[in-house]
CSV table of C-alpha atoms in Angstrom, one decimal:
chain,number,residue,atom,x,y,z
A,1,UNK,CA,-1.3,126.4,130.7
A,2,UNK,CA,2.0,127.5,129.1
A,3,UNK,CA,5.0,128.4,130.5
A,4,UNK,CA,5.7,132.1,131.1
A,5,UNK,CA,9.5,131.9,129.7
A,6,UNK,CA,7.8,129.9,127.0
A,7,UNK,CA,6.1,133.0,126.1
A,8,UNK,CA,8.6,135.5,126.8
A,9,UNK,CA,11.7,133.1,125.1
A,10,UNK,CA,9.5,132.3,122.1
A,11,UNK,CA,6.5,134.0,121.5
A,12,UNK,CA,7.1,134.3,117.6
A,13,UNK,CA,6.6,130.0,117.6
A,14,UNK,CA,4.1,130.1,120.0
A,15,UNK,CA,2.1,132.9,117.3
A,16,UNK,CA,3.1,130.6,114.8
A,17,UNK,CA,1.5,127.2,116.6
A,18,UNK,CA,-1.3,128.5,117.3
A,19,UNK,CA,-2.2,130.0,113.8
A,20,UNK,CA,-2.0,126.4,112.5
A,21,UNK,CA,-4.9,125.7,115.0
A,22,UNK,CA,-7.1,128.2,113.4
A,23,UNK,CA,-7.0,130.5,116.4
A,24,UNK,CA,-6.6,134.0,116.7
A,25,UNK,CA,-4.9,135.4,119.6
A,26,UNK,CA,-3.6,138.6,120.1
A,27,UNK,CA,-0.9,139.2,122.6
A,28,UNK,CA,-0.2,142.7,123.0
A,29,UNK,CA,-1.8,143.2,126.2
A,30,UNK,CA,-0.4,140.4,127.4
A,31,UNK,CA,3.1,141.5,126.4
A,32,UNK,CA,2.1,144.8,128.2
A,33,UNK,CA,0.9,143.3,131.1
A,34,UNK,CA,4.5,141.6,131.2
A,35,UNK,CA,6.3,144.0,131.0
A,36,UNK,CA,4.3,145.6,133.4
A,37,UNK,CA,4.6,142.9,136.2
A,38,UNK,CA,8.5,142.4,135.9
A,39,UNK,CA,8.8,146.6,136.0
A,40,UNK,CA,6.4,146.6,139.3
A,41,UNK,CA,8.5,143.6,140.6
A,42,UNK,CA,11.9,146.1,140.4
A,43,UNK,CA,10.1,148.8,141.8
A,44,UNK,CA,8.8,146.6,144.8
A,45,UNK,CA,12.3,145.2,145.0
A,46,UNK,CA,14.0,147.8,145.4
A,47,UNK,CA,11.6,149.8,147.4
A,48,UNK,CA,12.0,146.5,149.9
A,49,UNK,CA,15.6,146.9,150.0
A,50,UNK,CA,15.1,150.6,151.2
A,51,UNK,CA,13.2,149.2,153.8
A,52,UNK,CA,16.0,147.0,154.8
A,53,UNK,CA,18.7,149.5,155.1
A,54,UNK,CA,16.3,151.9,157.2
A,55,UNK,CA,16.0,149.0,159.5
A,56,UNK,CA,20.1,148.9,160.0
A,57,UNK,CA,20.0,152.7,160.4
A,58,UNK,CA,17.4,153.7,162.3
A,59,UNK,CA,18.6,151.7,165.6
A,60,UNK,CA,22.1,153.1,164.7
A,61,UNK,CA,20.8,156.2,164.8
A,62,UNK,CA,19.1,156.3,167.9
A,63,UNK,CA,22.3,155.0,169.5
A,64,UNK,CA,24.1,157.9,168.3
A,65,UNK,CA,21.3,160.2,169.5
A,66,UNK,CA,21.0,161.6,165.9
A,67,UNK,CA,17.3,162.2,164.0
A,68,UNK,CA,15.0,159.9,162.7
A,69,UNK,CA,11.8,161.7,162.4
A,70,UNK,CA,12.9,162.1,158.5
A,71,UNK,CA,14.1,158.9,157.3
A,72,UNK,CA,10.5,157.1,159.3
A,73,UNK,CA,8.5,159.6,157.7
A,74,UNK,CA,10.2,158.5,154.2
A,75,UNK,CA,9.8,154.8,155.3
A,76,UNK,CA,6.1,155.4,155.6
A,77,UNK,CA,6.1,157.0,152.5
A,78,UNK,CA,7.9,154.3,150.9
A,79,UNK,CA,5.3,151.4,152.6
A,80,UNK,CA,2.4,152.7,150.7
A,81,UNK,CA,4.6,152.7,147.5
A,82,UNK,CA,4.8,149.1,147.9
A,83,UNK,CA,1.4,148.5,148.9
A,84,UNK,CA,0.1,150.3,146.3
A,85,UNK,CA,2.4,148.8,144.1
A,86,UNK,CA,1.2,145.3,145.1
A,87,UNK,CA,-1.9,146.4,144.9
A,88,UNK,CA,-1.2,147.2,141.1
A,89,UNK,CA,0.9,143.3,141.1
A,90,UNK,CA,-2.1,141.3,142.6
A,91,UNK,CA,-4.0,142.7,140.0
A,92,UNK,CA,-2.4,142.4,136.8
A,93,UNK,CA,-1.1,138.7,137.5
A,94,UNK,CA,-4.4,137.9,138.2
A,95,UNK,CA,-5.5,139.3,134.1
A,96,UNK,CA,-2.5,137.3,133.1
A,97,UNK,CA,-3.2,134.0,134.7
A,98,UNK,CA,-6.9,134.5,133.1
A,99,UNK,CA,-4.8,135.2,129.8
A,100,UNK,CA,-3.0,131.8,130.2
A,101,UNK,CA,-5.7,129.5,131.5
A,102,UNK,CA,-7.3,130.4,127.8
A,103,UNK,CA,-4.5,130.2,126.2
A,104,UNK,CA,-4.8,126.4,124.3
A,105,UNK,CA,-1.9,124.2,124.2
A,106,UNK,CA,1.1,123.9,121.3
A,107,UNK,CA,0.4,121.3,118.4
A,108,UNK,CA,3.7,118.9,118.4
A,109,UNK,CA,5.4,119.2,115.5
A,110,UNK,CA,4.4,115.8,114.3
A,111,UNK,CA,0.8,116.9,114.3
A,112,UNK,CA,-0.4,117.1,110.6
A,113,UNK,CA,-1.3,120.6,109.6
A,114,UNK,CA,-5.2,121.4,108.5
A,115,UNK,CA,-8.1,123.4,108.8
A,116,UNK,CA,-10.8,120.9,110.6
A,117,UNK,CA,-12.0,117.4,110.8
A,118,UNK,CA,-12.0,117.0,107.1
A,119,UNK,CA,-8.2,117.1,107.0
A,120,UNK,CA,-7.4,114.3,110.1
A,121,UNK,CA,-4.6,111.3,108.4
A,122,UNK,CA,-6.1,108.0,108.9
A,123,UNK,CA,-3.4,106.0,110.2
A,124,UNK,CA,-4.6,102.4,110.0
A,125,UNK,CA,-8.1,100.3,110.0
A,126,UNK,CA,-8.1,97.2,111.4
A,127,UNK,CA,-10.5,94.2,110.7
A,128,UNK,CA,-13.5,94.2,108.1
A,129,UNK,CA,-17.1,95.5,107.5
A,130,UNK,CA,-19.8,92.9,108.2
A,131,UNK,CA,-21.3,91.7,105.4
A,132,UNK,CA,-25.4,91.5,105.5
A,133,UNK,CA,-27.6,89.8,102.8
A,134,UNK,CA,-30.5,91.6,104.6
A,135,UNK,CA,-31.0,95.5,105.4
A,136,UNK,CA,-29.8,96.1,108.2
A,137,UNK,CA,-31.0,98.5,110.6
A,138,UNK,CA,-30.4,101.4,113.0
A,139,UNK,CA,-29.7,100.6,116.8
A,140,UNK,CA,-32.2,101.9,118.7
A,141,UNK,CA,-34.8,100.2,116.4
A,142,UNK,CA,-33.3,97.2,116.7
A,143,UNK,CA,-33.1,97.6,120.8
A,144,UNK,CA,-36.1,98.6,120.9
A,145,UNK,CA,-37.4,96.2,119.5
A,146,UNK,CA,-35.5,93.4,121.5
A,147,UNK,CA,-36.9,95.2,124.3
A,148,UNK,CA,-33.3,96.2,125.8
A,149,UNK,CA,-33.4,100.2,125.1
A,150,UNK,CA,-36.3,102.4,126.8
A,151,UNK,CA,-35.8,105.9,124.9
A,152,UNK,CA,-39.1,107.4,125.6
A,153,UNK,CA,-39.3,105.6,129.2
A,154,UNK,CA,-35.9,107.7,129.5
A,155,UNK,CA,-36.9,110.7,128.4
A,156,UNK,CA,-40.0,110.8,130.4
A,157,UNK,CA,-37.6,109.7,133.7
A,158,UNK,CA,-34.9,112.9,132.8
A,159,UNK,CA,-35.5,114.8,129.5
A,160,UNK,CA,-33.9,114.1,125.7
A,161,UNK,CA,-30.9,112.6,125.5
A,162,UNK,CA,-30.9,109.9,127.6
A,163,UNK,CA,-31.9,106.7,127.9
A,164,UNK,CA,-32.9,103.8,129.8
A,165,UNK,CA,-31.7,100.1,129.4
A,166,UNK,CA,-34.0,97.4,130.1
A,167,UNK,CA,-33.1,93.3,131.1
A,168,UNK,CA,-30.5,92.2,128.9
A,169,UNK,CA,-29.5,96.0,127.5
A,170,UNK,CA,-28.5,96.6,131.0
A,171,UNK,CA,-26.2,93.7,131.4
A,172,UNK,CA,-24.4,94.4,128.3
A,173,UNK,CA,-22.9,97.8,129.7
A,174,UNK,CA,-22.2,96.1,132.5
A,175,UNK,CA,-20.7,93.3,130.8
A,176,UNK,CA,-18.4,95.7,128.7
A,177,UNK,CA,-17.6,97.8,131.5
A,178,UNK,CA,-16.0,95.2,133.3
A,179,UNK,CA,-14.7,93.4,130.7
A,180,UNK,CA,-12.6,96.8,129.6
A,181,UNK,CA,-12.0,96.7,133.1
A,182,UNK,CA,-10.6,93.6,133.3
A,183,UNK,CA,-8.3,94.0,130.6
A,184,UNK,CA,-7.2,97.2,131.5
A,185,UNK,CA,-6.0,96.1,135.0
A,186,UNK,CA,-5.8,92.6,134.2
A,187,UNK,CA,-3.2,92.7,130.8
A,188,UNK,CA,-2.5,96.6,130.3
A,189,UNK,CA,-1.2,97.3,134.0
A,190,UNK,CA,-3.4,99.3,135.2
A,191,UNK,CA,-4.5,100.7,138.9
A,192,UNK,CA,-8.1,101.0,139.1
A,193,UNK,CA,-10.2,103.9,140.8
A,194,UNK,CA,-13.3,105.2,141.6
A,195,UNK,CA,-13.6,108.5,142.2
A,196,UNK,CA,-15.9,111.4,143.2
A,197,UNK,CA,-18.4,112.4,140.6
A,198,UNK,CA,-18.5,115.3,141.2
A,199,UNK,CA,-15.7,117.8,140.9
A,200,UNK,CA,-14.9,120.8,142.4
A,201,UNK,CA,-13.9,124.3,140.3
A,202,UNK,CA,-10.0,123.9,140.5
A,203,UNK,CA,-10.1,120.3,139.5
A,204,UNK,CA,-12.0,120.7,136.2
A,205,UNK,CA,-9.7,124.1,135.8
A,206,UNK,CA,-7.0,122.2,136.4
A,207,UNK,CA,-7.8,119.7,133.3
A,208,UNK,CA,-8.9,122.8,131.2
A,209,UNK,CA,-12.3,122.0,130.3
A,210,UNK,CA,-12.5,125.6,132.4
A,211,UNK,CA,-13.0,129.0,132.4
A,212,UNK,CA,-13.5,128.6,128.4
A,213,UNK,CA,-16.4,125.3,128.1
A,214,UNK,CA,-18.4,126.0,130.7
A,215,UNK,CA,-21.6,126.0,129.2
A,216,UNK,CA,-21.1,122.1,128.4
A,217,UNK,CA,-21.2,121.6,132.5
A,218,UNK,CA,-23.4,120.3,134.4
A,219,UNK,CA,-23.1,122.5,137.5
A,220,UNK,CA,-25.2,122.3,141.0
A,221,UNK,CA,-27.7,125.6,141.2
A,222,UNK,CA,-25.9,126.2,145.3
A,223,UNK,CA,-22.5,124.6,144.7
A,224,UNK,CA,-19.6,125.8,142.8
A,225,UNK,CA,-19.1,122.1,142.1
A,226,UNK,CA,-19.9,120.3,138.5
A,227,UNK,CA,-20.5,116.5,137.1
A,228,UNK,CA,-17.4,115.2,135.9
A,229,UNK,CA,-17.6,115.7,131.8
A,230,UNK,CA,-15.4,112.8,132.0
A,231,UNK,CA,-13.2,110.6,134.0
A,232,UNK,CA,-10.2,112.7,132.9
A,233,UNK,CA,-11.0,115.2,135.1
A,234,UNK,CA,-11.4,113.7,138.6
A,235,UNK,CA,-8.0,110.8,137.7
A,236,UNK,CA,-6.4,113.5,136.8
A,237,UNK,CA,-6.7,115.7,139.5
A,238,UNK,CA,-5.8,112.9,142.0
A,239,UNK,CA,-2.8,114.6,142.2
A,240,UNK,CA,-3.4,117.6,142.0
A,241,UNK,CA,-1.1,119.9,144.7
A,242,UNK,CA,1.7,116.9,145.5
A,243,UNK,CA,4.9,116.9,144.0
A,244,UNK,CA,5.9,113.0,143.2
A,245,UNK,CA,8.9,111.2,143.2
A,246,UNK,CA,10.8,110.5,139.4
A,247,UNK,CA,10.5,106.4,140.3
A,248,UNK,CA,7.4,106.7,140.5
A,249,UNK,CA,6.7,107.4,136.7
A,250,UNK,CA,4.8,106.2,134.9
A,251,UNK,CA,1.7,106.0,137.5
A,252,UNK,CA,-1.8,104.5,135.4
A,253,UNK,CA,-5.2,104.9,136.6
A,254,UNK,CA,-8.5,103.5,134.7
A,255,UNK,CA,-12.1,103.8,135.9
A,256,UNK,CA,-15.3,104.2,135.0
A,257,UNK,CA,-17.3,107.0,135.0
A,258,UNK,CA,-20.7,108.2,134.5
A,259,UNK,CA,-20.2,111.1,132.4
A,260,UNK,CA,-22.2,114.5,131.6
A,261,UNK,CA,-22.4,116.8,128.9
A,262,UNK,CA,-24.6,119.5,128.0
A,263,UNK,CA,-23.8,119.3,124.4
A,264,UNK,CA,-24.1,123.2,123.8
A,265,UNK,CA,-24.2,123.3,120.2
A,266,UNK,CA,-24.9,120.5,118.9
A,267,UNK,CA,-28.8,120.9,118.3
A,268,UNK,CA,-29.8,118.8,115.3
A,269,UNK,CA,-26.7,116.4,115.5
A,270,UNK,CA,-28.0,112.9,116.4
A,271,UNK,CA,-30.8,113.2,118.3
A,272,UNK,CA,-32.1,109.7,118.2
A,273,UNK,CA,-30.1,106.7,119.8
A,274,UNK,CA,-27.2,106.6,121.8
A,275,UNK,CA,-24.5,108.1,120.1
A,276,UNK,CA,-24.7,111.7,121.8
A,277,UNK,CA,-26.4,111.6,125.0
A,278,UNK,CA,-26.4,113.9,128.6
A,279,UNK,CA,-25.2,110.7,130.5
A,280,UNK,CA,-23.6,108.3,129.6
A,281,UNK,CA,-20.4,105.6,131.0
A,282,UNK,CA,-16.6,105.7,129.5
A,283,UNK,CA,-13.6,103.4,130.6
A,284,UNK,CA,-10.7,106.1,130.9
A,285,UNK,CA,-7.6,105.7,130.8
A,286,UNK,CA,-5.4,108.7,132.7
A,287,UNK,CA,-1.4,108.2,132.8
A,288,UNK,CA,1.3,110.5,134.5
A,289,UNK,CA,4.6,110.2,133.0
A,290,UNK,CA,8.3,111.2,132.0
A,291,UNK,CA,8.1,114.1,129.6
A,292,UNK,CA,11.3,112.2,128.1
A,293,UNK,CA,8.9,108.7,127.6
A,294,UNK,CA,5.6,110.2,127.5
A,295,UNK,CA,4.9,109.8,123.5
A,296,UNK,CA,6.0,106.5,123.7
A,297,UNK,CA,3.2,106.2,126.4
A,298,UNK,CA,0.8,107.2,123.8
A,299,UNK,CA,1.2,104.5,121.3
A,300,UNK,CA,1.0,101.8,124.3
A,301,UNK,CA,-2.3,104.0,125.9
A,302,UNK,CA,-3.9,104.0,121.9
A,303,UNK,CA,-2.7,100.1,121.7
A,304,UNK,CA,-4.9,99.2,124.6
A,305,UNK,CA,-7.8,101.1,123.5
A,306,UNK,CA,-7.6,99.3,120.5
A,307,UNK,CA,-7.6,96.0,122.0
A,308,UNK,CA,-10.9,96.3,123.3
A,309,UNK,CA,-12.0,97.0,119.3
A,310,UNK,CA,-9.6,94.3,118.6
A,311,UNK,CA,-10.9,91.6,120.9
A,312,UNK,CA,-14.6,92.7,120.4
A,313,UNK,CA,-13.8,91.8,116.3
A,314,UNK,CA,-15.1,95.2,115.3
A,315,UNK,CA,-13.9,97.5,112.7
A,316,UNK,CA,-12.4,100.5,113.0
A,317,UNK,CA,-10.0,103.5,111.6
A,318,UNK,CA,-7.0,104.8,113.8
A,319,UNK,CA,-6.9,109.0,112.7
A,320,UNK,CA,-4.4,111.7,113.6
A,321,UNK,CA,-6.4,114.7,114.2
A,322,UNK,CA,-5.2,117.4,112.7
A,323,UNK,CA,-3.8,121.2,114.2
A,324,UNK,CA,-7.1,122.7,113.5
A,325,UNK,CA,-9.1,119.9,114.7
A,326,UNK,CA,-7.1,119.4,118.0
A,327,UNK,CA,-8.9,119.7,121.3
A,328,UNK,CA,-8.4,122.9,124.0
A,329,UNK,CA,-5.4,121.3,126.2
A,330,UNK,CA,-4.2,118.3,123.5
A,331,UNK,CA,-0.9,118.4,122.0
A,332,UNK,CA,-1.3,115.5,120.0
A,333,UNK,CA,-4.2,113.1,119.8
A,334,UNK,CA,-5.7,109.9,118.0
A,335,UNK,CA,-8.9,109.3,117.6
A,336,UNK,CA,-10.2,105.8,117.4
A,337,UNK,CA,-13.9,105.3,115.0
A,338,UNK,CA,-16.0,102.1,115.1
A,339,UNK,CA,-18.0,101.3,111.9
A,340,UNK,CA,-21.9,102.3,112.3
A,341,UNK,CA,-23.5,100.2,109.6
A,342,UNK,CA,-27.2,102.3,109.7
A,343,UNK,CA,-24.8,105.0,108.8
A,344,UNK,CA,-22.1,103.2,106.9
A,345,UNK,CA,-19.6,105.7,108.0
A,346,UNK,CA,-17.0,105.8,111.3
A,347,UNK,CA,-18.3,107.1,114.4
A,348,UNK,CA,-15.6,107.9,117.0
A,349,UNK,CA,-15.6,105.7,120.2
A,350,UNK,CA,-12.1,106.7,122.2
A,351,UNK,CA,-9.6,109.6,121.9
A,352,UNK,CA,-6.1,109.2,123.1
A,353,UNK,CA,-4.1,112.8,124.2
A,354,UNK,CA,-0.8,113.7,125.4
A,355,UNK,CA,-1.6,117.1,127.1
A,356,UNK,CA,2.1,117.3,127.8
A,357,UNK,CA,3.0,119.2,130.7
A,358,UNK,CA,0.2,121.9,130.2
A,359,UNK,CA,-3.2,119.9,132.8
A,360,UNK,CA,0.3,119.1,135.2
A,361,UNK,CA,1.0,123.1,135.6
A,362,UNK,CA,-2.6,124.0,135.4
A,363,UNK,CA,-3.7,121.2,138.6
A,364,UNK,CA,-0.2,122.0,140.5
A,365,UNK,CA,1.5,118.3,139.5
A,366,UNK,CA,5.0,118.2,140.4
A,367,UNK,CA,7.7,115.2,140.5
A,368,UNK,CA,11.6,115.6,141.7
A,369,UNK,CA,13.8,114.6,139.5
A,370,UNK,CA,17.0,112.4,140.9
A,371,UNK,CA,19.1,115.6,141.2
A,372,UNK,CA,16.6,116.9,143.4
A,373,UNK,CA,14.8,119.3,140.7
A,374,UNK,CA,11.4,120.1,140.6
A,375,UNK,CA,9.9,119.4,137.0
A,376,UNK,CA,6.0,118.9,135.7
A,377,UNK,CA,5.0,115.3,134.4
A,378,UNK,CA,2.8,115.0,131.0
A,379,UNK,CA,-0.1,113.7,131.6
A,380,UNK,CA,-1.9,111.6,128.9
A,381,UNK,CA,-5.6,110.2,128.6
A,382,UNK,CA,-7.6,107.7,126.8
A,383,UNK,CA,-10.7,106.4,126.6
A,384,UNK,CA,-11.5,102.8,126.4
A,385,UNK,CA,-13.9,103.1,124.9
A,386,UNK,CA,-17.3,105.0,125.6
A,387,UNK,CA,-19.5,102.2,126.5
A,388,UNK,CA,-22.5,103.8,125.4
A,389,UNK,CA,-21.0,103.9,121.9
A,390,UNK,CA,-19.5,100.9,122.0
A,391,UNK,CA,-22.9,98.7,122.7
A,392,UNK,CA,-24.6,100.7,119.3
A,393,UNK,CA,-20.9,99.3,117.7
A,394,UNK,CA,-22.0,95.5,118.5
A,395,UNK,CA,-25.6,95.8,118.1
A,396,UNK,CA,-25.7,97.2,114.5
A,397,UNK,CA,-22.3,95.0,113.5
A,398,UNK,CA,-23.4,92.1,115.1
A,399,UNK,CA,-27.6,91.7,114.4
A,400,UNK,CA,-28.7,88.9,112.6
A,401,UNK,CA,-31.4,88.6,110.2
A,402,UNK,CA,-34.1,87.1,112.1
A,403,UNK,CA,-33.8,90.7,114.5
A,404,UNK,CA,-31.6,89.5,117.8
A,405,UNK,CA,-27.8,90.5,118.4
A,406,UNK,CA,-25.5,88.1,118.8
A,407,UNK,CA,-22.8,88.4,121.7
A,408,UNK,CA,-19.1,87.8,121.4
A,409,UNK,CA,-17.6,85.1,122.7
A,410,UNK,CA,-14.8,87.2,125.2
A,411,UNK,CA,-18.3,88.7,126.7
A,412,UNK,CA,-19.9,85.3,127.1
A,413,UNK,CA,-18.5,84.6,131.0
A,414,UNK,CA,-19.6,88.4,131.5
A,415,UNK,CA,-23.3,88.5,129.9
A,416,UNK,CA,-23.8,84.8,132.5
A,417,UNK,CA,-23.1,82.9,129.6
A,418,UNK,CA,-25.6,84.7,127.1
A,419,UNK,CA,-24.2,84.3,123.3
A,420,UNK,CA,-27.4,86.3,121.9
A,421,UNK,CA,-30.0,89.0,122.4
A,422,UNK,CA,-33.5,87.7,121.7
């Protein structure tokens, strides 16, 4: 949620920034409502001042045996006017709050300008693509042949875009989760959390999925609860409606959670395999930082997500999303894309974003400075990484001519000593 002061003092700059995001938003109604809001508040304040004066005047008149009927009558009218104005004000404030909740964040000045994902800018590459002496297969063919992925059984149990991991496939997923959590807690300084996987409406509103993206969420039928679309939602809302101390920051949390997404509007895309599932595991990283430090912390977050792929020996690239491809709440985002041999292209496996103070405003997360002033921290989020997509990358990049899959040495202890899936 953008600050009202930002809109009032810098509306032209806000319009220009949102235009870079390819967002056409009319502010005419907001401008009129904002003026009306301030006028109503002034009227209410003036009438309440009259009430205060009358509350002192009436006793004086009574003591002096002077008539008060006309003044009492006038104050009754004033009270009714105040009530009417306050009702009108509440309605306008509700409409204004709804408008603000639907406004995307402003892109940071360092974000490349572009219309869509084709204009994202590559920042760097790491590692080398594998070279095969045979025609590489896709991960679902390999996984089904090895008996570690069962897509038909997953569909039988739940429907399309669900999978059943089996045997060493299930162990590989669990090994990756434990490896990532150990790395982030042991080397990167994160505190591990195990949050709820069902959240209330306020939580998904706080992180920006509601009200704009409700169709992408799984909602419980008889309750106003949602299955989490990402671990970012419960982790960020740990400090909703709280005032932290400046000395507490930065705070760094990590968690592995299942994520549930309807994938509305993605029909026909990645209908086979693990790339686009309705349910998948993800290891999330969330930071709460001082505003002055947040972009330095974003680079650290990105490096920490990259460390996972480097230790796994997987070739990847980092891209800076352009203004037209930024997520709704993000001010700046880096995507990490891993090489998928069967598709001969890089696929997004992690996003690292700085939301600045937008989520903190929505979720009412604040901190008290050393001088006693109340401010909003910046929130950052990085997935390190989508576990299913990491399984895809491992199976395809480490496939062998005989149909087996080698396991990177860093995972051997987590696989119970297993170094190859055959």
